[in-house]
mmCIF file of C-alpha atoms in Angstrom:
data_model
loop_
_atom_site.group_PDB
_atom_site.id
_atom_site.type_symbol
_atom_site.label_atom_id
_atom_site.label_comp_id
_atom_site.label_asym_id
_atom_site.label_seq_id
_atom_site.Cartn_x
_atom_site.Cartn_y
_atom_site.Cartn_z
ATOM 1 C CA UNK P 1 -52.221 -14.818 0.786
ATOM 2 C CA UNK P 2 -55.541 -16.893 0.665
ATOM 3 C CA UNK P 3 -55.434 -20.135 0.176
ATOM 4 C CA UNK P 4 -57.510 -22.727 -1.618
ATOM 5 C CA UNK P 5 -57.355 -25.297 1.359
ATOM 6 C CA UNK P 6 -55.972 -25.156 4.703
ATOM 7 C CA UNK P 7 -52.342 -25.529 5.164
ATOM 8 C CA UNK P 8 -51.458 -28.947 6.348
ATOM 9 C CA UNK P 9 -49.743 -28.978 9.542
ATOM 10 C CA UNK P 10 -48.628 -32.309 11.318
ATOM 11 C CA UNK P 11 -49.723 -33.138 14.966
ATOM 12 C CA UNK P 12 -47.832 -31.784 17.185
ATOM 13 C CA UNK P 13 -46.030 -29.079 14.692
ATOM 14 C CA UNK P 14 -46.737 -25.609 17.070
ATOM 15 C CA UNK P 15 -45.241 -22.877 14.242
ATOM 16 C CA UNK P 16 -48.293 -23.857 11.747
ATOM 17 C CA UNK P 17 -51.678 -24.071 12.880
ATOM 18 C CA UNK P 18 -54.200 -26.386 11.363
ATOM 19 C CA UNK P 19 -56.807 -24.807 9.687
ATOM 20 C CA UNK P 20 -54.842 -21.789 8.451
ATOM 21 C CA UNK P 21 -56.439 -20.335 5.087
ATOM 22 C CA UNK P 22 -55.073 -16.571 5.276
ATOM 23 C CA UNK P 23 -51.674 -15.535 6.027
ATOM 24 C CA UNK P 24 -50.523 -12.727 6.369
ATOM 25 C CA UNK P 25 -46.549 -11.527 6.227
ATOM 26 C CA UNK P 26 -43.641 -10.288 3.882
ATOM 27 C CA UNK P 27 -43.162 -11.930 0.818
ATOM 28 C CA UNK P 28 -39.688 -13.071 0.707
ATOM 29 C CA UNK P 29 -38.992 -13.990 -2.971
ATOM 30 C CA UNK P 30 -41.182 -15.337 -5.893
ATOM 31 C CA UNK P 31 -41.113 -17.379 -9.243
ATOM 32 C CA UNK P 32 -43.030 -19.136 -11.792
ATOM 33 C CA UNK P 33 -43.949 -21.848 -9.380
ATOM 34 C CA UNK P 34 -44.800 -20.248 -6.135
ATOM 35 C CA UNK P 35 -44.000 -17.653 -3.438
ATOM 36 C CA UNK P 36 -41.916 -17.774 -0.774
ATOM 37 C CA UNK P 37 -43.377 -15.558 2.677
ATOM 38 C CA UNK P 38 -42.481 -15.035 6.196
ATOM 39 C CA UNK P 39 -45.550 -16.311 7.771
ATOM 40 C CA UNK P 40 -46.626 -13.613 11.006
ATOM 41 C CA UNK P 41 -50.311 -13.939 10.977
ATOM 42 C CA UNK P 42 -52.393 -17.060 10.089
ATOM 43 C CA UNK P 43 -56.023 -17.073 9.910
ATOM 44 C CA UNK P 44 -59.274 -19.559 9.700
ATOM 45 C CA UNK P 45 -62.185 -19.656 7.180
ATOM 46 C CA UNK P 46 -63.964 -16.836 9.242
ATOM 47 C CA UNK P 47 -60.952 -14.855 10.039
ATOM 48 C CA UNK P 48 -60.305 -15.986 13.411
ATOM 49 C CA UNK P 49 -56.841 -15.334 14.312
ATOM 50 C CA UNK P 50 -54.575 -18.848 15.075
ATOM 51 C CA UNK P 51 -51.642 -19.323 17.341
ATOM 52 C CA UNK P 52 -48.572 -19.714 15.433
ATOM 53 C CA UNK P 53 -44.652 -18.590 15.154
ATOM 54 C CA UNK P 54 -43.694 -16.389 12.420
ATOM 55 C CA UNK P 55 -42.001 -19.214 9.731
ATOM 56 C CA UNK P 56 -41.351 -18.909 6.464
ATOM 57 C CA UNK P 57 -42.995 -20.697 4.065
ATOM 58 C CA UNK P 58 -43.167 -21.898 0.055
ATOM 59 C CA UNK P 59 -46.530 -22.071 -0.862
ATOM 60 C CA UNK P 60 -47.174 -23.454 -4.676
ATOM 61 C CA UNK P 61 -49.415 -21.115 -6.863
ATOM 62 C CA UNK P 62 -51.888 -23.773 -7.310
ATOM 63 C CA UNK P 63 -52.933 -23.759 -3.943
ATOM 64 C CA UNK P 64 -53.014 -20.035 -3.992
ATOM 65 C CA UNK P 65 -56.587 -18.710 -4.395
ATOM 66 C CA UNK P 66 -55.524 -14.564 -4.286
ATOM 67 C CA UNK P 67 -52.278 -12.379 -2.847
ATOM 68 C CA UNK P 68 -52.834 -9.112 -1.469
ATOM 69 C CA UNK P 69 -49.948 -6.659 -1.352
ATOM 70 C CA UNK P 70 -50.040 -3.531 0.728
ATOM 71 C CA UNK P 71 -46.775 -1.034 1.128
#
């Protein structure tokens, strides 16, 4: 998933890193208003790779910018 704007992530929070804009995982479950993924990889705005524990997330489709699914 790329995002429109980093996910936040409060000081001191370890599983989400700040600045994460691509994320990479398995999509859990979806609906009208979002997806839900198990977070594994997180990414910066030039594709560095962050530290962070696998967690899954909800992320609302307006903050969504593009999903890519691969088998």
């Amino acid at each position: 998933a790329y995002l429109n704007t980093p996910l936040y992530s409060p000081e001191g929070e370890k599983s989400i890193p700040a600045g994460a804009v691509a994320l990479s995982g398995n999509l859990v479950s979806r609906d009208s208003s979002g997806i839900h993924l198990q977070a594994s990889t997180y990414r910066n705005l030039r594709g560095k790779e962050l530290e962070g524990s696998p967690t899954t997330l909800f992320i609302p489709l307006h903050k969504i910018d593009h999903v890519q699914f691969a088998d």
